[in-house]
Amino acid sequence: MTDTTLDDVERNLGRVEDLEQEEAISVLQTAKRDLEAMSTDGDVDEERRQALEDRLDQRLREIEERDAYDGNLGEAMNPEDHDAP
């Protein structure tokens, strides 16, 4: 059982917008573990917990996709000499 509440997770989810990528991922992964631990607690609103878990998963995907896009964009903007026009 965790001492973290759904409100705590929701606050953390909201604050990742202001964090650097690595720290945001760490906060989201911790929140995911907390939500998973709450899944066995009968006092937790399961519908709300699942909705938060879905939002959290979506946010993690957004960060990963942004990172992949930024990496490919950097490669496209800095071609090697033999690829340059």
XYZ file of C-alpha atoms in Angstrom:
85
model
C 0.000 0.000 0.000
C 1.221 3.449 -0.866
C 0.637 6.728 0.949
C 0.200 8.475 -2.386
C -3.340 9.518 -3.275
C -5.057 9.983 -6.622
C -4.880 13.732 -6.008
C -1.089 13.462 -5.588
C -0.786 11.581 -8.862
C -2.979 14.126 -10.634
C -0.838 17.006 -9.325
C 2.339 15.252 -10.479
C 0.837 14.625 -13.881
C 0.066 18.322 -14.197
C 3.516 19.484 -13.182
C 5.497 17.375 -15.671
C 4.845 20.058 -18.295
C 7.382 22.270 -16.518
C 10.073 19.610 -16.103
C 12.987 18.587 -18.271
C 12.392 15.395 -20.223
C 14.382 13.008 -18.000
C 12.831 14.335 -14.810
C 9.338 14.273 -16.351
C 9.783 10.625 -17.343
C 10.995 9.770 -13.846
C 8.001 11.491 -12.221
C 5.607 9.743 -14.617
C 7.166 6.331 -14.014
C 6.906 6.806 -10.246
C 3.285 7.895 -10.609
C 2.580 4.816 -12.739
C 3.994 2.540 -10.032
C 1.883 4.354 -7.429
C -1.258 3.908 -9.524
C -0.511 0.233 -10.040
C -0.068 -0.198 -6.279
C -3.465 1.460 -5.724
C -5.211 -1.034 -7.993
C -5.594 -3.480 -5.097
C -6.941 -0.878 -2.655
C -10.712 -1.169 -2.377
C -10.970 2.395 -1.051
C -9.613 3.907 -4.294
C -12.012 5.045 -7.008
C -11.037 2.523 -9.679
C -12.588 4.488 -12.531
C -10.629 7.617 -11.624
C -7.464 5.585 -11.055
C -7.784 4.012 -14.503
C -8.458 7.400 -16.131
C -5.300 8.805 -14.517
C -3.313 5.776 -15.632
C -4.555 6.286 -19.198
C -3.564 9.987 -19.112
C -0.188 9.073 -17.690
C 0.443 6.474 -20.415
C -0.557 9.007 -23.060
C 1.822 11.609 -21.613
C 4.694 9.104 -21.612
C 3.990 8.283 -25.279
C 3.927 11.993 -26.148
C 7.340 12.520 -24.567
C 8.807 9.465 -26.310
C 7.363 10.487 -29.684
C 8.608 14.057 -29.278
C 12.064 12.738 -28.486
C 12.035 10.497 -31.570
C 10.774 13.340 -33.769
C 13.370 15.781 -32.426
C 16.120 13.244 -33.092
C 15.055 12.718 -36.693
C 14.613 16.449 -37.276
C 18.133 17.082 -36.033
C 19.484 14.523 -38.471
C 17.562 16.088 -41.343
C 18.828 19.577 -40.536
C 22.461 18.470 -40.257
C 23.167 16.124 -43.150
C 26.592 14.705 -43.547
C 28.759 16.356 -46.186
C 28.224 13.633 -48.747
C 24.448 14.033 -48.397
C 24.470 17.818 -48.703
C 23.253 19.360 -51.959
